Coordinates of N, CA, C and O in Angstrom, one line a residue:
M834 N -11.4 89.4 -14.3 CA -12.7 90.1 -14.0 C -12.7 91.5 -14.6 O -13.6 91.9 -15.2
K835 N -11.6 92.3 -14.4 CA -11.5 93.6 -14.9 C -11.6 93.6 -16.4 O -12.2 94.4 -17.1
Y836 N -11.0 92.5 -17.0 CA -10.9 92.4 -18.5 C -12.3 92.2 -19.0 O -12.7 92.8 -20.0
R837 N -13.1 91.3 -18.4 CA -14.5 91.1 -18.8 C -15.4 92.3 -18.7 O -16.1 92.6 -19.6
K838 N -15.2 93.0 -17.6 CA -16.0 94.2 -17.4 C -15.7 95.3 -18.5 O -16.5 95.9 -19.1
A839 N -14.4 95.5 -18.7 CA -13.9 96.4 -19.7 C -14.4 96.0 -21.1 O -14.8 96.8 -21.9
S840 N -14.3 94.7 -21.3 CA -14.7 94.1 -22.6 C -16.2 94.4 -22.9 O -16.7 94.8 -24.0
K841 N -17.0 94.2 -21.8 CA -18.5 94.4 -21.9 C -18.8 95.9 -22.2 O -19.6 96.2 -23.0
I842 N -18.1 96.8 -21.5 CA -18.3 98.2 -21.7 C -17.9 98.6 -23.1 O -18.6 99.3 -23.8
F843 N -16.8 98.1 -23.6 CA -16.3 98.4 -24.9 C -17.3 97.9 -26.0 O -17.7 98.6 -26.9
C844 N -17.8 96.7 -25.8 CA -18.8 96.1 -26.8 C -20.1 96.9 -26.7 O -20.7 97.2 -27.8
G845 N -20.5 97.3 -25.6 CA -21.7 98.1 -25.5 C -21.6 99.5 -26.2 O -22.5 99.9 -26.9
A846 N -20.4 100.1 -26.0 CA -20.1 101.4 -26.6 C -20.1 101.2 -28.1 O -20.7 102.0 -28.9
V847 N -19.5 100.2 -28.6 CA -19.4 99.9 -30.1 C -20.8 99.7 -30.6 O -21.2 100.3 -31.7
I848 N -21.6 98.9 -30.0 CA -23.0 98.7 -30.4 C -23.8 100.0 -30.5 O -24.5 100.3 -31.4
C849 N -23.7 100.8 -29.4 CA -24.3 102.1 -29.4 C -23.9 103.0 -30.6 O -24.7 103.6 -31.3
L850 N -22.6 103.0 -30.8 CA -22.1 103.8 -32.0 C -22.6 103.3 -33.3 O -22.9 104.1 -34.2
L851 N -22.6 102.0 -33.4 CA -23.1 101.4 -34.7 C -24.6 101.6 -34.9 O -25.0 101.8 -36.0
C852 N -25.4 101.6 -33.9 CA -26.8 101.7 -34.0 C -27.3 103.2 -34.1 O -28.3 103.5 -34.7
H853 N -26.5 104.1 -33.6 CA -26.9 105.5 -33.6 C -27.3 106.0 -35.0 O -28.3 106.6 -35.2
P854 N -26.4 105.8 -36.0 CA -26.8 106.3 -37.4 C -28.1 105.7 -37.9 O -28.9 106.3 -38.6
V855 N -28.4 104.4 -37.5 CA -29.6 103.8 -37.9 C -30.8 104.5 -37.3 O -31.8 104.8 -38.0
F856 N -30.7 104.8 -36.0 CA -31.8 105.5 -35.3 C -32.0 106.9 -35.9 O -33.1 107.3 -36.1
A857 N -30.8 107.6 -36.1 CA -30.9 108.9 -36.6 C -31.5 108.9 -38.0 O -32.3 109.8 -38.3
Q858 N -31.2 108.0 -38.8 CA -31.7 107.9 -40.2 C -33.2 107.6 -40.1 O -34.0 108.2 -40.8
N859 N -33.6 106.8 -39.2 CA -35.1 106.5 -39.0 C -35.8 107.8 -38.6 O -36.9 108.0 -39.0
L860 N -35.2 108.5 -37.7 CA -35.8 109.8 -37.2 C -35.9 110.8 -38.4 O -37.0 111.4 -38.6
K861 N -34.9 110.9 -39.1 CA -34.9 111.8 -40.3 C -36.0 111.4 -41.3 O -36.7 112.2 -41.8
Q862 N -36.0 110.1 -41.6 CA -37.0 109.6 -42.5 C -38.5 109.8 -42.0 O -39.3 110.2 -42.7
E863 N -38.6 109.6 -40.7 CA -39.9 109.9 -40.0 C -40.3 111.3 -40.2 O -41.5 111.7 -40.5
K864 N -39.4 112.2 -39.9 CA -39.7 113.7 -39.9 C -40.0 114.1 -41.4 O -40.9 114.9 -41.6
M865 N -39.2 113.6 -42.3 CA -39.5 113.9 -43.7 C -40.8 113.3 -44.2 O -41.5 114.0 -45.0
E866 N -41.2 112.2 -43.7 CA -42.4 111.6 -44.1 C -43.6 112.4 -43.6 O -44.7 112.4 -44.2
Q867 N -43.5 113.2 -42.5 CA -44.5 114.0 -42.1 C -45.0 115.0 -43.1 O -46.1 115.6 -43.1
L868 N -44.1 115.3 -44.1 CA -44.3 116.3 -45.1 C -44.9 115.7 -46.4 O -45.1 116.4 -47.4
S869 N -45.2 114.4 -46.3 CA -45.7 113.7 -47.6 C -47.0 114.3 -48.1 O -47.3 114.2 -49.3
F870 N -47.8 115.0 -47.3 CA -49.0 115.6 -47.8 C -48.7 116.7 -48.8 O -49.6 117.1 -49.5
L871 N -47.5 117.2 -48.8 CA -47.1 118.3 -49.8 C -46.8 117.7 -51.2 O -46.8 118.5 -52.1
V872 N -46.5 116.4 -51.3 CA -46.0 115.9 -52.5 C -47.2 115.9 -53.5 O -48.3 115.5 -53.2
G873 N -46.8 116.3 -54.7 CA -47.8 116.3 -55.8 C -47.5 117.3 -56.9 O -46.5 118.1 -56.8
E874 N -48.3 117.4 -57.9 CA -48.3 118.4 -58.9 C -49.5 119.2 -58.7 O -50.7 118.7 -59.0
W875 N -49.4 120.4 -58.3 CA -50.4 121.3 -57.8 C -50.7 122.4 -58.8 O -49.8 123.1 -59.3
V876 N -52.0 122.7 -59.0 CA -52.4 123.9 -59.8 C -53.4 124.7 -58.9 O -54.1 124.1 -58.2
G877 N -53.3 126.0 -59.1 CA -54.2 126.8 -58.3 C -54.0 128.3 -58.5 O -53.7 128.7 -59.6
T878 N -54.2 129.1 -57.5 CA -54.3 130.5 -57.5 C -53.3 131.1 -56.5 O -53.3 130.7 -55.4
S879 N -52.6 132.1 -56.9 CA -51.7 132.9 -56.0 C -52.3 134.3 -55.8 O -52.7 134.9 -56.8
K880 N -52.5 134.7 -54.6 CA -53.0 136.0 -54.3 C -52.0 136.8 -53.4 O -51.4 136.3 -52.5
I881 N -51.9 138.1 -53.7 CA -51.0 139.0 -53.0 C -52.0 139.9 -52.2 O -52.9 140.5 -52.8
Y882 N -51.7 140.1 -50.9 CA -52.6 141.0 -50.1 C -51.8 142.2 -49.6 O -50.6 142.1 -49.3
E883 N -52.5 143.3 -49.6 CA -52.0 144.6 -49.0 C -53.1 145.1 -48.1 O -54.3 145.3 -48.6
N884 N -52.8 145.3 -46.8 CA -53.8 145.8 -45.9 C -55.1 144.9 -45.9 O -56.2 145.5 -45.8
G885 N -55.0 143.6 -46.0 CA -56.1 142.7 -45.9 C -56.9 142.6 -47.2 O -57.9 141.9 -47.2
V886 N -56.5 143.3 -48.3 CA -57.2 143.3 -49.5 C -56.3 142.6 -50.6 O -55.1 142.9 -50.7
V887 N -57.0 141.8 -51.5 CA -56.3 141.1 -52.6 C -55.9 142.2 -53.6 O -56.9 142.9 -54.1
T888 N -54.6 142.4 -53.9 CA -54.2 143.4 -54.9 C -53.8 142.8 -56.2 O -53.8 143.5 -57.2
R889 N -53.4 141.6 -56.1 CA -52.9 140.9 -57.4 C -53.3 139.4 -57.2 O -53.3 138.9 -56.1
Q890 N -53.6 138.8 -58.4 CA -54.0 137.4 -58.4 C -53.6 136.8 -59.7 O -53.7 137.5 -60.7
C891 N -53.1 135.6 -59.7 CA -52.7 134.9 -60.9 C -52.7 133.4 -60.7 O -52.8 132.9 -59.6
A892 N -52.6 132.7 -61.8 CA -52.5 131.2 -61.8 C -51.2 130.8 -61.2 O -50.1 131.5 -61.3
A893 N -51.1 129.6 -60.5 CA -49.9 129.1 -59.9 C -49.8 127.7 -60.2 O -50.8 126.9 -60.3
Y894 N -48.5 127.2 -60.3 CA -48.2 125.8 -60.5 C -47.1 125.5 -59.5 O -46.1 126.2 -59.4
E895 N -47.2 124.3 -58.8 CA -46.2 123.9 -57.9 C -46.0 122.4 -58.0 O -47.0 121.7 -57.9
K896 N -44.8 122.0 -58.2 CA -44.5 120.6 -58.2 C -43.6 120.3 -57.0 O -42.6 121.0 -56.7
I897 N -44.0 119.4 -56.1 CA -43.3 119.0 -54.9 C -43.0 117.5 -54.9 O -44.0 116.7 -55.1
S898 N -41.8 117.2 -54.7 CA -41.4 115.8 -54.8 C -40.2 115.5 -53.9 O -39.4 116.4 -53.6
Y899 N -40.1 114.3 -53.4 CA -39.0 113.8 -52.6 C -37.8 113.6 -53.6 O -38.0 113.2 -54.8
D900 N -36.6 113.7 -53.1 CA -35.4 113.3 -53.9 C -34.3 112.8 -52.9 O -34.5 112.9 -51.7
L901 N -33.3 112.2 -53.5 CA -32.2 111.7 -52.7 C -32.7 110.7 -51.6 O -32.4 110.9 -50.4
N902 N -33.4 109.7 -52.0 CA -34.0 108.7 -51.1 C -34.8 109.3 -50.0 O -34.7 108.9 -48.8
K903 N -35.6 110.3 -50.4 CA -36.5 110.9 -49.4 C -35.8 111.7 -48.3 O -36.4 112.0 -47.3
S904 N -34.6 112.1 -48.5 CA -33.9 112.9 -47.5 C -34.1 114.4 -47.7 O -33.8 115.2 -46.9
I905 N -34.6 114.8 -48.9 CA -35.0 116.2 -49.2 C -36.3 116.2 -49.9 O -36.8 115.3 -50.5
L906 N -37.0 117.4 -49.7 CA -38.2 117.7 -50.4 C -38.0 118.8 -51.3 O -37.5 119.9 -50.9
V907 N -38.2 118.7 -52.6 CA -37.9 119.7 -53.6 C -39.2 120.4 -54.0 O -40.2 119.7 -54.4
V908 N -39.3 121.7 -54.0 CA -40.5 122.5 -54.3 C -40.1 123.4 -55.5 O -39.2 124.2 -55.4
E909 N -40.9 123.3 -56.5 CA -40.8 124.2 -57.7 C -42.0 125.0 -57.8 O -43.1 124.4 -58.2
L910 N -42.0 126.3 -57.6 CA -43.1 127.2 -57.7 C -43.0 128.1 -58.9 O -41.9 128.7 -59.0
N911 N -44.1 128.2 -59.7 CA -44.1 129.1 -60.8 C -45.4 129.9 -60.8 O -46.5 129.3 -60.9
T912 N -45.3 131.2 -60.7 CA -46.4 132.1 -60.9 C -46.0 133.2 -61.7 O -44.8 133.4 -62.0
E913 N -46.9 134.1 -62.1 CA -46.5 135.3 -62.8 C -45.6 136.2 -62.0 O -44.8 136.9 -62.5
F914 N -45.8 136.2 -60.6 CA -45.1 137.1 -59.7 C -43.8 136.5 -59.3 O -42.9 137.2 -58.9
L915 N -43.7 135.2 -59.2 CA -42.5 134.6 -58.5 C -42.2 133.2 -59.1 O -43.1 132.4 -59.3
Q916 N -40.9 133.0 -59.4 CA -40.4 131.7 -59.7 C -39.4 131.3 -58.6 O -38.5 132.1 -58.3
L917 N -39.7 130.2 -57.9 CA -39.0 129.9 -56.7 C -38.7 128.4 -56.6 O -39.5 127.6 -57.0
R918 N -37.5 128.1 -56.2 CA -37.1 126.7 -56.0 C -36.7 126.6 -54.5 O -36.0 127.5 -54.0
T919 N -37.2 125.6 -53.9 CA -36.9 125.4 -52.5 C -36.6 123.9 -52.2 O -37.1 123.0 -52.8
I920 N -35.7 123.7 -51.3 CA -35.3 122.4 -50.8 C -35.6 122.4 -49.3 O -35.1 123.3 -48.5
I921 N -36.4 121.5 -48.8 CA -36.7 121.3 -47.4 C -35.9 120.1 -46.9 O -36.0 119.0 -47.4
T922 N -35.2 120.3 -45.7 CA -34.5 119.2 -45.1 C -34.8 119.1 -43.6 O -35.4 120.1 -43.1
Y923 N -34.4 118.0 -43.0 CA -34.5 117.9 -41.6 C -33.1 117.6 -41.0 O -32.4 116.7 -41.5
H924 N -32.7 118.4 -40.0 CA -31.4 118.2 -39.4 C -31.6 117.6 -38.0 O -32.2 118.2 -37.1
E925 N -31.0 116.4 -37.9 CA -31.2 115.6 -36.6 C -30.6 116.3 -35.4 O -31.3 116.3 -34.3
E926 N -29.4 116.9 -35.5 CA -28.8 117.5 -34.4 C -29.5 118.7 -33.9 O -29.7 118.9 -32.7
D927 N -30.0 119.5 -34.8 CA -30.8 120.7 -34.4 C -32.3 120.4 -34.1 O -33.0 121.2 -33.5
Q928 N -32.7 119.2 -34.5 CA -34.1 118.8 -34.4 C -35.0 119.9 -35.0 O -36.0 120.3 -34.5
K929 N -34.6 120.3 -36.3 CA -35.3 121.3 -37.0 C -35.4 121.0 -38.5 O -34.5 120.4 -39.0
Y930 N -36.4 121.5 -39.1 CA -36.5 121.5 -40.5 C -35.8 122.8 -41.0 O -35.7 123.8 -40.3
Y931 N -35.2 122.8 -42.2 CA -34.7 123.9 -42.8 C -35.3 124.1 -44.2 O -35.4 123.2 -45.0
Y932 N -35.6 125.3 -44.6 CA -36.2 125.7 -45.8 C -35.2 126.5 -46.6 O -34.8 127.7 -46.2
H933 N -34.6 125.9 -47.6 CA -33.5 126.5 -48.4 C -34.2 127.1 -49.7 O -34.7 126.4 -50.5
R934 N -34.2 128.4 -49.7 CA -35.0 129.1 -50.8 C -34.0 129.7 -51.8 O -33.0 130.3 -51.5
F935 N -34.4 129.5 -53.1 CA -33.6 130.0 -54.2 C -34.5 130.7 -55.2 O -35.6 130.2 -55.6
S936 N -34.1 132.0 -55.6 CA -34.9 132.7 -56.6 C -33.9 133.5 -57.4 O -32.7 133.5 -57.1
R937 N -34.4 134.3 -58.4 CA -33.5 135.2 -59.2 C -32.8 136.2 -58.3 O -31.8 136.7 -58.6
D938 N -33.5 136.6 -57.2 CA -32.9 137.6 -56.3 C -31.8 137.0 -55.3 O -31.2 137.8 -54.6
G939 N -31.7 135.7 -55.3 CA -30.7 135.1 -54.4 C -31.2 133.9 -53.6 O -32.2 133.3 -54.0
A940 N -30.4 133.6 -52.6 CA -30.7 132.4 -51.8 C -30.8 132.7 -50.3 O -30.2 133.7 -49.9
A941 N -31.5 131.9 -49.6 CA -31.6 132.1 -48.2 C -32.0 130.8 -47.5 O -32.5 129.9 -48.2
V942 N -31.7 130.6 -46.2 CA -32.1 129.5 -45.4 C -32.8 129.9 -44.2 O -32.4 130.8 -43.5
Y943 N -34.0 129.3 -44.0 CA -34.9 129.7 -42.8 C -35.2 128.4 -42.0 O -35.4 127.4 -42.6
P944 N -35.2 128.5 -40.7 CA -35.6 127.4 -39.9 C -37.1 127.2 -40.0 O -37.9 128.1 -40.3
A945 N -37.6 125.9 -39.8 CA -39.0 125.6 -39.8 C -39.3 124.6 -38.8 O -38.4 123.9 -38.3
E946 N -40.6 124.4 -38.5 CA -41.1 123.4 -37.6 C -42.4 122.8 -38.1 O -43.1 123.5 -38.9
F947 N -42.6 121.6 -37.7 CA -43.9 120.9 -38.1 C -44.8 120.9 -36.8 O -44.4 120.4 -35.8
K948 N -45.9 121.6 -36.9 CA -46.8 121.8 -35.8 C -48.2 121.7 -36.2 O -48.6 122.4 -37.2
E949 N -49.0 120.9 -35.5 CA -50.4 120.8 -35.8 C -50.7 120.5 -37.3 O -51.6 121.1 -37.9
G950 N -49.9 119.6 -37.9 CA -50.2 119.2 -39.2 C -49.7 120.1 -40.3 O -50.1 119.9 -41.5
Q951 N -49.0 121.1 -40.0 CA -48.5 122.0 -41.0 C -47.0 122.4 -40.8 O -46.5 122.4 -39.7
L952 N -46.4 122.7 -41.9 CA -45.0 123.2 -41.8 C -45.0 124.7 -41.7 O -45.7 125.4 -42.4
I953 N -44.3 125.2 -40.6 CA -44.2 126.7 -40.4 C -42.8 127.1 -40.6 O -41.9 126.6 -39.9
V954 N -42.6 128.0 -41.5 CA -41.2 128.5 -41.8 C -41.1 129.9 -41.2 O -42.0 130.7 -41.5
W955 N -40.0 130.2 -40.5 CA -39.8 131.5 -39.9 C -38.7 132.2 -40.7 O -37.5 131.9 -40.6
R956 N -39.1 133.2 -41.5 CA -38.1 134.0 -42.2 C -37.4 134.9 -41.2 O -36.2 135.0 -41.3
D957 N -38.1 135.4 -40.3 CA -37.6 136.1 -39.1 C -38.7 136.2 -38.1 O -39.7 135.6 -38.3
E958 N -38.4 136.9 -37.0 CA -39.5 136.8 -35.9 C -40.7 137.5 -36.3 O -41.8 137.4 -35.6
K959 N -40.7 138.3 -37.4 CA -41.9 139.0 -37.8 C -42.5 138.5 -39.1 O -43.5 139.1 -39.6
T960 N -42.0 137.5 -39.7 CA -42.5 137.0 -41.0 C -42.5 135.4 -40.9 O -41.4 134.8 -40.6
R961 N -43.6 134.8 -41.3 CA -43.7 133.4 -41.2 C -44.5 132.9 -42.4 O -45.4 133.6 -42.9
F962 N -44.3 131.7 -42.8 CA -45.0 131.0 -43.9 C -45.6 129.7 -43.5 O -44.9 129.0 -42.7
F963 N -46.8 129.4 -43.9 CA -47.5 128.2 -43.5 C -47.7 127.3 -44.7 O -48.1 127.8 -45.7
F964 N -47.5 126.0 -44.6 CA -47.8 125.0 -45.6 C -48.7 123.9 -45.0 O -48.3 123.3 -44.0
G965 N -49.9 123.8 -45.5 CA -50.8 122.8 -44.9 C -51.8 122.2 -45.9 O -52.0 122.8 -46.9
G966 N -52.3 121.1 -45.5 CA -53.3 120.5 -46.3 C -54.7 121.1 -46.1 O -54.9 121.7 -45.1
T967 N -55.6 120.8 -47.0 CA -57.0 121.2 -46.8 C -57.9 120.0 -46.6 O -57.5 118.9 -47.0
P968 N -59.1 120.1 -46.0 CA -60.0 119.0 -45.8 C -60.4 118.3 -47.1 O -60.6 117.1 -47.1
E969 N -60.3 119.1 -48.2 CA -60.7 118.5 -49.5 C -59.6 117.8 -50.2 O -59.7 117.3 -51.3
G970 N -58.4 117.7 -49.6 CA -57.2 117.0 -50.2 C -56.4 118.0 -50.9 O -55.5 117.6 -51.7
G971 N -56.6 119.3 -50.8 CA -55.8 120.3 -51.5 C -54.6 120.7 -50.6 O -54.3 120.0 -49.6
F972 N -54.1 121.8 -51.0 CA -52.9 122.3 -50.3 C -53.0 123.9 -50.3 O -53.4 124.5 -51.3
V973 N -52.6 124.5 -49.2 CA -52.6 125.9 -49.0 C -51.3 126.4 -48.5 O -50.7 125.7 -47.6
E974 N -50.8 127.5 -49.0 CA -49.5 128.0 -48.5 C -49.8 129.5 -48.4 O -50.4 130.2 -49.2
Y975 N -49.5 130.1 -47.2 CA -49.7 131.5 -47.0 C -48.6 132.1 -46.1 O -47.9 131.4 -45.4
G976 N -48.5 133.4 -46.3 CA -47.5 134.1 -45.5 C -48.1 135.2 -44.6 O -49.2 135.8 -45.0
E977 N -47.5 135.5 -43.5 CA -48.0 136.5 -42.6 C -46.9 137.4 -42.1 O -45.7 136.9 -41.9
K978 N -47.2 138.6 -41.8 CA -46.2 139.5 -41.2 C -46.8 140.1 -40.0 O -48.0 140.5 -39.9
L979 N -46.0 140.2 -38.9 CA -46.4 140.8 -37.7 C -46.3 142.3 -37.8 O -45.2 142.9 -37.9
I980 N -47.5 143.0 -37.7 CA -47.6 144.4 -37.9 C -48.4 145.0 -36.7 O -49.6 144.6 -36.6
N981 N -47.8 145.8 -35.9 CA -48.5 146.4 -34.7 C -49.1 145.4 -33.9 O -50.3 145.5 -33.4
G982 N -48.4 144.3 -33.6 CA -48.9 143.2 -32.7 C -49.9 142.2 -33.3 O -50.4 141.3 -32.6
A983 N -50.2 142.4 -34.6 CA -51.2 141.5 -35.2 C -50.6 140.8 -36.5 O -49.8 141.5 -37.2
W984 N -50.9 139.5 -36.7 CA -50.4 138.8 -37.8 C -51.3 139.1 -39.0 O -52.5 138.9 -39.0
I985 N -50.7 139.7 -40.1 CA -51.5 140.1 -41.3 C -51.0 139.3 -42.4 O -49.8 139.1 -42.7
K986 N -52.0 138.7 -43.2 CA -51.7 137.9 -44.3 C -51.2 138.7 -45.5 O -51.7 139.7 -45.8
T987 N -50.0 138.2 -46.0 CA -49.4 138.9 -47.1 C -49.6 138.2 -48.5 O -49.5 138.9 -49.5
F988 N -49.7 136.9 -48.5 CA -50.0 136.2 -49.7 C -50.7 134.9 -49.3 O -50.6 134.4 -48.2
E989 N -51.4 134.3 -50.3 CA -52.0 132.9 -50.1 C -52.0 132.2 -51.5 O -52.5 132.8 -52.5
D990 N -51.5 131.0 -51.5 CA -51.6 130.2 -52.7 C -52.4 129.0 -52.3 O -52.2 128.3 -51.3
T991 N -53.5 128.7 -53.1 CA -54.3 127.5 -52.9 C -54.2 126.6 -54.1 O -54.2 127.1 -55.2
F992 N -54.1 125.3 -53.8 CA -53.9 124.4 -54.9 C -54.8 123.1 -54.8 O -55.2 122.8 -53.7
I993 N -54.9 122.5 -55.9 CA -55.5 121.1 -56.0 C -54.5 120.3 -56.7 O -53.7 120.7 -57.6
N994 N -54.4 119.0 -56.3 CA -53.4 118.1 -56.9 C -53.9 117.5 -58.2 O -55.1 117.0 -58.3
T995 N -53.1 117.6 -59.2 CA -53.5 117.0 -60.5 C -53.1 115.6 -60.7 O -53.4 115.0 -61.8
Q996 N -52.4 115.0 -59.8 CA -52.0 113.6 -59.9 C -53.0 112.7 -59.5 O -53.8 112.8 -58.6

């Protein structure tokens, strides 16, 4: 009797351990799939704001694609002001997205969350970036800084998909 009970418990534990990576992979795939609205070859305009006023504007190009069996999202941004490479991942244990940023000035990693249909990246508690779709099928990316208790827009990139 004890042998059968122990055997059942052991088999149950083995099945749970074997199934866990499958469920985790499905969760990761599901979370990464939420970002599929970002995929495309995008052209548009990049604007820099100071005190609520556009101070600089230029053409922008952004290519966003999945890689490594859709486990990462690769973002290639090129503007007159900024050349940026980003890798977005989802970490199952933390239940968070991570935004891995690379530029000529260096590299950084920021936590992110998917909320109300958009990806929100938190550079710090006073700086955040939003990535979202538009009703017309476009894509908008903008940054805000918390100044004197109010969120002030610092940049905005608007795109249309060329694919």
